[in-house]
Amino acid sequence: MAKGKPDYDNLSPTGHRNPPMPWFGMDIGGTLTKLVYFEPCDLETANEEEAEALTTIRKYLTRNITYGQTGIRDAFLEMQKQTIGGRSGSLHFIRFPTSEMNSFIELAKAKNFPHLAKSICATGGGAYKFEDDFKHQVNLELHKFDELDCLIEGIHFIDRNNDKCECYYWKNPGDSKLATKEKFDFRNPYPYLVVNIGSGVSILSVRGPAEFQRVSGTSLGGGTFLGLCCLLTGCETFEEAITLATDGDSTKVDKLVRDIYGGDYNSSKIKLPGDIVASSFGQMNLKERRENATPQDLARATLVTITNNIGSIARMVAVREKVERVVFVGNFLRVNTISMKLLAYAMDFWSQGAMKALFLEHEGYFGAMGCLMEYMKLGQKM
Ligand SMILES: Nc1ncnc2c1ncn2[C@@H]1O[C@H](COP(=O)(O)OP(=O)(O)OP(=O)(O)O)[C@@H](O)[C@H]1O
Ligand SMILES: CC(C)(CO)[C@@H](O)C(=O)NCCC(=O)O
């Protein structure tokens, strides 16, 4: 710190002790690494060292942070006019593939990151997996936090602080012409279920601000959709897989109730509409059907299979936990309105309107946000 200048890092107007800048939270997941960065707008009050560090980081941000080649700053998710640790500024949301973590570590080394930050807070499996690499290659200490604690803390923080309304639901999700996204007031959320669809799926039952349990999970998640899609269609990216699925018809691949019954299954005891899936991929045993199925149809069927399976597990867990609101998050839902509408429709249909599927704008960033909140708390222990 420059001589004679006050240590703004550690002084917050609320009397709390803040940790040193820069303020980051990082969630190193099985597929994607998510980073939330708080950029203070009161740079003029910063001391020289802090101002230099923040200017360097701002330079990366304005160049779209290309860690490796595929780092992305989700600019449309930026949250301005936030107050954190008594300082006002903006929250930036950045992601890159975890497979590029080594390039990120190389970049941190090349840019002399330890000069800017002595330690970073990290969550997700990668906080454990890459801990030694950060320590030995860049001389950076990782403060590790549990990914599910961070997820819940992040959801609550962003929902309370996003003045553009974080939470929404789909009205008329079964009708492509009438389906609309509607705001949902999530101020009194408890109890609710969180279904976090990342590479795999974790399901949490949340009873209070920090009161939750991981009650279920499934390995058939976003990673399964992407992996199977790459295998079946030759596509290379999630965006490509979703584009293919958008143009596809899953009924050319799946066997529906009507393919078996010729119509609805309508007995005195059982009522199953003819257009629901009886057997996912059930038509692909026949050569002729395989030859007629396009990559688009296969992508759509993969998306529908994975989504319906998650919806069905979520619904059973919601019944067992006696909750009516189910919040779906995770990057599987990125640019993926097909799955959101399917989940919304299925939750409503199979629960006879008793359950509601909810979604959050910052879908995959809550773990990283919660991690940043944990970092702020660290300041008080420093
Ligand atoms: N650009 C992208 N690249 C790769 N996967 C993407 C992309 N955008 C969305 N996805 C989807 O998001 C999933 C990863 O979601 P998320 O980042 O929430 O999980 P994760 O933290 O990597 O996984 P986990 O929590 O299981 O460790 C992928 O499996 C894929 O389905
Ligand atoms: C292993 C984690 C928690 C990593 O985020 C996630 O990928 C997950 O919940 N997978 C599903 C594991 C299961 O319950 O079958």
Coordinates of C-alpha atoms and ligand atoms in Angstrom, one line a residue:
M1 CA 0.0 0.0 0.0
A2 CA 1.2 3.5 -0.8
K3 CA 2.5 5.4 2.2
G4 CA 0.2 7.7 4.0
K5 CA -2.9 6.4 2.1
P6 CA -5.7 4.8 4.1
D7 CA -6.3 1.0 3.6
Y8 CA -9.7 1.2 1.9
D9 CA -9.7 -2.6 1.4
N10 CA -10.1 -3.2 5.0
L11 CA -12.5 -0.4 5.9
S12 CA -16.1 -0.7 5.1
P13 CA -18.6 2.0 6.0
T14 CA -20.7 -0.6 7.8
G15 CA -17.7 -1.2 10.2
H16 CA -16.9 -4.6 8.8
R17 CA -13.4 -5.6 7.8
N18 CA -13.2 -6.4 4.1
P19 CA -10.7 -8.8 2.5
P20 CA -8.1 -7.5 0.1
M21 CA -9.1 -6.6 -3.5
P22 CA -9.7 -8.0 -6.1
W23 CA -13.0 -9.6 -5.1
F24 CA -13.6 -12.8 -7.0
G25 CA -15.6 -15.9 -6.5
M26 CA -14.8 -18.9 -8.7
D27 CA -16.8 -22.1 -9.2
I28 CA -14.7 -24.8 -10.9
G29 CA -17.2 -27.3 -12.2
G30 CA -16.9 -30.6 -14.0
T31 CA -17.5 -28.8 -17.4
L32 CA -17.5 -25.1 -16.9
T33 CA -15.6 -22.7 -14.6
K34 CA -17.7 -19.7 -13.5
L35 CA -16.2 -16.5 -12.2
V36 CA -18.0 -13.6 -10.5
Y37 CA -16.0 -10.4 -10.2
F38 CA -17.0 -7.3 -8.3
E39 CA -15.7 -4.2 -9.9
P40 CA -15.9 -1.2 -7.6
C41 CA -16.9 2.1 -9.2
D42 CA -15.2 4.2 -6.6
L43 CA -11.8 3.7 -8.1
E44 CA -10.8 7.3 -7.2
T45 CA -10.9 6.4 -3.5
A46 CA -8.7 3.3 -3.9
N47 CA -5.0 3.4 -2.9
E48 CA -2.4 3.2 -5.7
E49 CA -1.8 -0.5 -5.5
E50 CA -5.5 -1.3 -5.5
A51 CA -6.2 1.1 -8.3
E52 CA -3.5 -0.6 -10.4
A53 CA -4.8 -4.1 -9.8
L54 CA -8.3 -3.0 -10.6
T55 CA -7.3 -1.3 -13.8
T56 CA -5.5 -4.4 -14.9
I57 CA -8.5 -6.6 -14.2
R58 CA -10.8 -4.1 -16.0
K59 CA -8.5 -4.3 -19.0
Y60 CA -9.0 -8.1 -19.1
L61 CA -12.8 -7.6 -18.8
T62 CA -13.1 -5.1 -21.6
R63 CA -11.2 -7.5 -23.8
N64 CA -13.8 -10.1 -23.0
I65 CA -11.5 -12.1 -20.9
T66 CA -10.3 -14.7 -23.4
Y67 CA -8.7 -17.1 -21.0
G68 CA -7.5 -19.6 -23.6
Q69 CA -9.8 -19.0 -26.6
T70 CA -13.3 -19.6 -25.2
G71 CA -13.6 -17.4 -22.1
I72 CA -16.9 -15.4 -22.2
R73 CA -18.1 -12.5 -20.2
D74 CA -21.9 -12.8 -20.0
A75 CA -22.4 -9.1 -20.3
F76 CA -26.2 -9.2 -20.4
L77 CA -26.2 -10.7 -16.9
E78 CA -24.1 -7.9 -15.4
M79 CA -25.6 -6.5 -12.2
Q80 CA -24.8 -2.8 -11.8
K81 CA -25.3 -0.5 -8.8
Q82 CA -24.5 -3.3 -6.2
T83 CA -23.1 -2.6 -2.8
I84 CA -20.7 -5.2 -1.4
G85 CA -18.6 -4.7 1.6
G86 CA -19.9 -1.1 1.8
R87 CA -18.6 -0.3 -1.7
S88 CA -20.6 0.3 -4.8
G89 CA -19.9 -1.2 -8.1
S90 CA -20.9 -3.9 -10.7
L91 CA -20.9 -7.7 -10.7
H92 CA -19.5 -9.3 -13.8
F93 CA -20.2 -12.9 -14.8
I94 CA -17.6 -14.8 -16.7
R95 CA -17.2 -18.5 -17.8
F96 CA -14.7 -20.7 -19.6
P97 CA -14.4 -24.5 -20.0
T98 CA -12.8 -26.2 -17.1
S99 CA -10.7 -28.2 -19.6
E100 CA -8.8 -25.0 -20.2
M101 CA -7.9 -24.6 -16.5
N102 CA -4.3 -25.2 -17.4
S103 CA -4.3 -22.2 -19.8
F104 CA -5.9 -20.1 -17.1
I105 CA -3.2 -21.0 -14.6
E106 CA -0.6 -20.3 -17.3
L107 CA -2.2 -16.9 -17.9
A108 CA -2.4 -16.1 -14.2
K109 CA 1.3 -16.9 -14.0
A110 CA 2.2 -14.8 -17.1
K111 CA 0.2 -11.8 -15.9
N112 CA 1.8 -12.1 -12.5
F113 CA -1.6 -12.6 -10.8
P114 CA -0.1 -13.2 -7.3
H115 CA 1.0 -9.6 -7.5
L116 CA -2.7 -8.6 -7.6
A117 CA -4.1 -11.2 -5.3
K118 CA -2.6 -13.4 -2.6
S119 CA -5.4 -15.8 -2.5
I120 CA -8.6 -16.7 -4.3
C121 CA -11.8 -18.3 -3.2
A122 CA -12.9 -21.3 -5.1
T123 CA -15.7 -23.8 -4.9
G124 CA -16.8 -26.8 -7.0
G125 CA -14.9 -30.0 -7.5
G126 CA -12.0 -28.2 -9.2
A127 CA -11.2 -26.2 -6.1
Y128 CA -9.9 -29.5 -4.7
K129 CA -8.6 -31.0 -8.0
F130 CA -6.6 -27.9 -9.0
E131 CA -5.5 -26.7 -5.5
D132 CA -1.9 -28.0 -5.8
D133 CA -1.6 -26.6 -9.4
F134 CA -2.5 -23.1 -8.1
K135 CA -0.2 -23.4 -5.2
H136 CA 2.9 -24.7 -7.0
Q137 CA 2.5 -23.1 -10.4
V138 CA 1.2 -19.6 -9.5
N139 CA 1.9 -19.4 -5.8
L140 CA -1.8 -18.8 -5.1
E141 CA -3.6 -20.1 -2.1
L142 CA -7.1 -21.4 -2.7
H143 CA -9.7 -20.9 0.0
K144 CA -12.1 -23.7 -0.6
F145 CA -15.8 -23.6 0.1
D146 CA -18.5 -26.2 -0.3
E147 CA -20.3 -26.0 -3.7
L148 CA -23.8 -26.5 -2.3
D149 CA -23.4 -24.0 0.5
C150 CA -22.2 -21.5 -2.1
L151 CA -25.1 -22.4 -4.4
I152 CA -27.7 -21.6 -1.8
E153 CA -26.0 -18.4 -0.6
G154 CA -25.6 -17.3 -4.2
I155 CA -29.3 -17.9 -5.1
H156 CA -30.5 -15.9 -2.1
F157 CA -28.1 -13.0 -2.7
I158 CA -28.8 -12.6 -6.4
D159 CA -32.6 -13.1 -5.9
R160 CA -32.6 -10.3 -3.3
N161 CA -30.3 -7.9 -5.1
N162 CA -31.3 -8.2 -8.8
D163 CA -33.6 -5.3 -9.3
K164 CA -34.6 -6.7 -12.8
C165 CA -36.4 -9.6 -11.1
E166 CA -34.4 -12.8 -11.0
C167 CA -37.1 -15.4 -10.7
Y168 CA -39.6 -16.4 -13.4
Y169 CA -41.9 -19.2 -14.6
W170 CA -43.3 -20.2 -18.0
K171 CA -47.0 -19.5 -18.6
N172 CA -48.7 -21.9 -21.1
P173 CA -45.4 -23.9 -21.5
G174 CA -47.1 -26.6 -23.6
D175 CA -48.1 -24.2 -26.3
S176 CA -45.3 -22.9 -28.5
K177 CA -47.4 -19.8 -29.6
L178 CA -48.8 -18.9 -26.2
A179 CA -45.8 -19.7 -23.9
T180 CA -44.5 -16.6 -22.2
K181 CA -41.9 -15.9 -19.5
E182 CA -43.5 -14.3 -16.4
K183 CA -42.0 -12.8 -13.3
F184 CA -42.3 -14.7 -10.0
D185 CA -42.1 -13.1 -6.6
F186 CA -39.7 -15.3 -4.7
R187 CA -39.5 -13.2 -1.5
N188 CA -41.0 -15.9 0.7
P189 CA -39.4 -18.9 -0.8
Y190 CA -39.3 -21.6 1.9
P191 CA -39.6 -24.5 1.6
Y192 CA -38.4 -25.1 -1.9
L193 CA -36.4 -27.6 -3.9
V194 CA -33.3 -26.7 -6.0
V195 CA -32.5 -28.9 -8.9
N196 CA -29.0 -27.9 -10.1
I197 CA -28.4 -29.3 -13.6
G198 CA -24.7 -29.1 -14.3
S199 CA -22.6 -32.0 -15.6
G200 CA -24.5 -34.1 -13.1
V201 CA -27.6 -33.2 -11.1
S202 CA -27.9 -32.4 -7.4
I203 CA -31.3 -31.9 -5.7
L204 CA -31.5 -29.9 -2.5
S205 CA -34.4 -29.4 -0.1
V206 CA -34.2 -25.8 1.2
R207 CA -36.0 -24.9 4.5
G208 CA -34.4 -21.7 5.5
P209 CA -31.6 -19.2 4.5
A210 CA -28.8 -21.6 5.4
E211 CA -30.9 -24.7 6.1
F212 CA -30.8 -27.3 3.4
Q213 CA -30.0 -30.9 2.6
R214 CA -28.8 -32.6 -0.6
V215 CA -31.7 -35.1 -0.9
S216 CA -31.1 -36.7 -4.2
G217 CA -29.1 -36.5 -7.4
T218 CA -28.6 -38.2 -10.8
S219 CA -25.6 -38.7 -13.0
L220 CA -27.9 -38.3 -16.1
G221 CA -27.4 -34.5 -16.4
G222 CA -26.1 -31.8 -18.7
G223 CA -22.9 -33.7 -19.3
T224 CA -24.9 -36.7 -20.4
F225 CA -26.9 -34.7 -22.9
L226 CA -23.8 -33.1 -24.4
G227 CA -21.8 -36.3 -24.4
L228 CA -24.5 -38.4 -26.0
C229 CA -25.3 -35.6 -28.5
C230 CA -21.7 -35.4 -29.6
L231 CA -21.6 -39.2 -30.1
L232 CA -24.9 -39.4 -31.9
T233 CA -24.7 -36.4 -34.2
G234 CA -21.0 -35.5 -34.5
C235 CA -21.7 -32.0 -33.0
E236 CA -18.9 -30.4 -31.0
T237 CA -20.4 -27.8 -28.8
F238 CA -23.4 -27.3 -26.4
E239 CA -24.7 -24.4 -28.6
E240 CA -24.5 -26.7 -31.7
A241 CA -26.4 -29.4 -29.9
I242 CA -29.1 -27.0 -28.8
T243 CA -29.5 -25.6 -32.3
L244 CA -29.8 -29.1 -33.8
A245 CA -32.4 -30.0 -31.1
T246 CA -34.4 -26.9 -31.9
D247 CA -34.8 -28.1 -35.5
G248 CA -35.5 -31.8 -34.6
D249 CA -38.5 -34.0 -34.0
S250 CA -38.1 -36.4 -31.1
T251 CA -41.2 -38.4 -32.1
K252 CA -39.2 -39.8 -35.0
V253 CA -36.9 -41.4 -32.4
D254 CA -39.0 -42.1 -29.3
K255 CA -41.8 -44.6 -29.1
L256 CA -45.0 -42.8 -27.9
V257 CA -48.0 -44.3 -26.1
R258 CA -49.9 -43.9 -29.4
D259 CA -47.2 -45.9 -31.2
I260 CA -48.1 -48.8 -28.9
Y261 CA -51.8 -48.3 -28.3
G262 CA -52.8 -46.6 -31.6
G263 CA -54.1 -43.7 -29.4
D264 CA -54.5 -42.9 -25.7
Y265 CA -54.1 -45.6 -23.0
N266 CA -57.5 -45.2 -21.6
S267 CA -58.7 -48.0 -19.4
S268 CA -61.0 -47.8 -16.3
K269 CA -58.0 -47.4 -14.1
I270 CA -55.2 -45.9 -16.3
K271 CA -55.2 -42.7 -18.3
L272 CA -52.1 -42.0 -20.4
P273 CA -52.4 -39.6 -23.3
G274 CA -51.2 -41.0 -26.6
D275 CA -48.6 -38.2 -27.2
I276 CA -46.5 -38.9 -24.2
V277 CA -43.3 -40.8 -24.5
A278 CA -43.7 -44.5 -23.7
S279 CA -40.1 -45.5 -24.5
S280 CA -37.2 -43.0 -25.1
F281 CA -35.3 -43.9 -28.2
G282 CA -37.8 -46.8 -28.5
Q283 CA -38.0 -46.6 -32.3
M284 CA -34.3 -46.9 -32.9
N285 CA -34.2 -50.7 -32.8
L286 CA -35.5 -50.6 -36.4
K287 CA -33.0 -50.1 -39.2
E288 CA -35.5 -48.2 -41.4
R289 CA -36.3 -45.8 -38.5
R290 CA -32.7 -45.2 -37.8
E291 CA -32.0 -44.3 -41.4
N292 CA -34.9 -41.8 -41.3
A293 CA -33.8 -40.1 -38.1
T294 CA -31.8 -36.9 -38.7
P295 CA -29.0 -35.5 -36.4
Q296 CA -31.6 -32.9 -35.5
D297 CA -34.2 -35.6 -34.4
L298 CA -31.5 -37.4 -32.4
A299 CA -30.4 -34.2 -30.7
R300 CA -34.0 -33.4 -29.8
A301 CA -34.7 -36.9 -28.5
T302 CA -31.6 -36.8 -26.4
L303 CA -32.6 -33.4 -24.9
V304 CA -36.2 -34.6 -24.2
T305 CA -34.9 -37.9 -22.7
I306 CA -32.5 -36.2 -20.2
T307 CA -34.9 -33.4 -19.4
N308 CA -37.9 -35.7 -18.8
N309 CA -35.9 -37.9 -16.6
I310 CA -34.7 -35.0 -14.4
G311 CA -38.3 -33.7 -14.3
S312 CA -39.6 -37.0 -13.1
I313 CA -37.0 -37.4 -10.4
A314 CA -37.6 -33.8 -9.3
R315 CA -41.3 -34.4 -9.0
M316 CA -40.9 -37.6 -6.9
V317 CA -38.5 -35.8 -4.6
A318 CA -40.8 -32.8 -4.3
V319 CA -43.7 -35.2 -3.3
R320 CA -41.5 -36.9 -0.7
E321 CA -40.2 -33.5 0.7
K322 CA -43.7 -32.0 0.6
V323 CA -42.7 -29.0 -1.4
E324 CA -44.5 -27.2 -4.2
R325 CA -41.9 -24.9 -5.6
V326 CA -39.0 -26.4 -7.6
V327 CA -36.3 -24.1 -8.8
F328 CA -34.3 -25.4 -11.7
V329 CA -30.7 -23.9 -12.2
G330 CA -27.4 -24.9 -13.8
N331 CA -25.9 -24.2 -17.2
F332 CA -27.8 -27.0 -18.8
L333 CA -30.6 -24.5 -19.0
R334 CA -28.5 -21.9 -20.8
V335 CA -30.0 -21.0 -24.2
N336 CA -32.3 -23.9 -23.6
T337 CA -35.9 -22.9 -23.6
I338 CA -36.9 -26.3 -24.9
S339 CA -35.9 -28.0 -21.6
M340 CA -37.3 -25.2 -19.4
K341 CA -40.8 -25.4 -21.1
L342 CA -40.7 -29.2 -20.9
L343 CA -39.9 -29.1 -17.2
A344 CA -42.6 -26.5 -16.6
Y345 CA -45.2 -28.5 -18.5
A346 CA -44.3 -31.8 -16.9
M347 CA -44.2 -30.5 -13.4
D348 CA -47.6 -28.9 -13.8
F349 CA -49.2 -31.9 -15.8
W350 CA -48.0 -34.7 -13.6
S351 CA -48.8 -32.9 -10.3
Q352 CA -52.2 -31.8 -11.5
G353 CA -51.2 -28.2 -11.2
A354 CA -49.9 -28.6 -7.6
M355 CA -46.3 -28.0 -8.4
K356 CA -44.6 -25.0 -10.0
A357 CA -41.3 -25.0 -11.9
L358 CA -39.3 -21.8 -11.4
F359 CA -36.2 -20.6 -13.1
L360 CA -33.5 -17.9 -12.4
E361 CA -31.9 -15.5 -14.8
H362 CA -28.3 -16.1 -13.6
E363 CA -28.8 -19.9 -14.1
G364 CA -25.3 -21.2 -13.7
Y365 CA -23.6 -18.5 -11.6
F366 CA -24.9 -19.0 -8.1
G367 CA -22.1 -21.1 -6.8
A368 CA -19.5 -18.5 -7.9
M369 CA -21.6 -15.7 -6.4
G370 CA -21.9 -17.6 -3.1
C371 CA -18.2 -18.1 -3.2
L372 CA -17.6 -14.4 -3.5
M373 CA -19.9 -13.8 -0.5
E374 CA -17.8 -16.3 1.5
Y375 CA -14.7 -14.4 0.5
M376 CA -16.2 -11.3 1.9
K377 CA -16.8 -13.0 5.2
L378 CA -13.2 -14.1 5.3
G379 CA -12.2 -10.5 5.7
Q380 CA -13.5 -10.5 9.2
K381 CA -11.2 -13.4 10.1
M382 CA -8.1 -11.9 8.5
Ligands
LIG1 N1 -20.7 -23.3 -23.5 C1 -21.0 -24.5 -22.9 N2 -20.0 -25.5 -22.9 C2 -20.2 -26.7 -22.3 N3 -21.4 -27.0 -21.7 C3 -22.3 -26.1 -21.6 C4 -22.2 -24.8 -22.2 N4 -23.3 -24.1 -22.0 C5 -24.1 -24.8 -21.3 N5 -23.6 -26.1 -21.1 C6 -24.3 -27.2 -20.3 O1 -24.0 -26.9 -19.0 C7 -23.5 -28.1 -18.3 C8 -22.6 -27.7 -17.2 O2 -23.3 -26.9 -16.3 P1 -22.7 -26.2 -15.0 O3 -21.7 -25.3 -15.4 O4 -23.8 -25.7 -14.2 O5 -22.1 -27.5 -14.3 P2 -20.6 -27.9 -13.8 O6 -20.4 -27.0 -12.6 O7 -19.6 -27.8 -14.9 O8 -20.8 -29.4 -13.3 P3 -20.9 -30.1 -11.9 O9 -21.6 -29.1 -11.0 O10 -21.6 -31.3 -12.1 O11 -19.4 -30.2 -11.5 C9 -22.9 -28.9 -19.4 O12 -22.9 -30.3 -19.1 C10 -23.8 -28.6 -20.6 O13 -24.9 -29.4 -20.6
LIG2 C1 -20.7 -34.6 -8.2 C2 -21.4 -33.3 -8.3 C3 -22.0 -32.8 -6.9 C4 -20.4 -32.2 -8.8 O1 -20.9 -30.9 -8.9 C5 -22.5 -33.3 -9.4 O2 -22.0 -33.6 -10.6 C6 -23.6 -34.3 -9.0 O3 -24.4 -34.1 -8.2 N1 -23.7 -35.5 -9.8 C7 -24.7 -36.5 -9.6 C8 -24.2 -37.6 -8.6 C9 -25.4 -38.5 -8.2 O4 -26.1 -38.2 -7.2 O5 -25.6 -39.5 -8.9

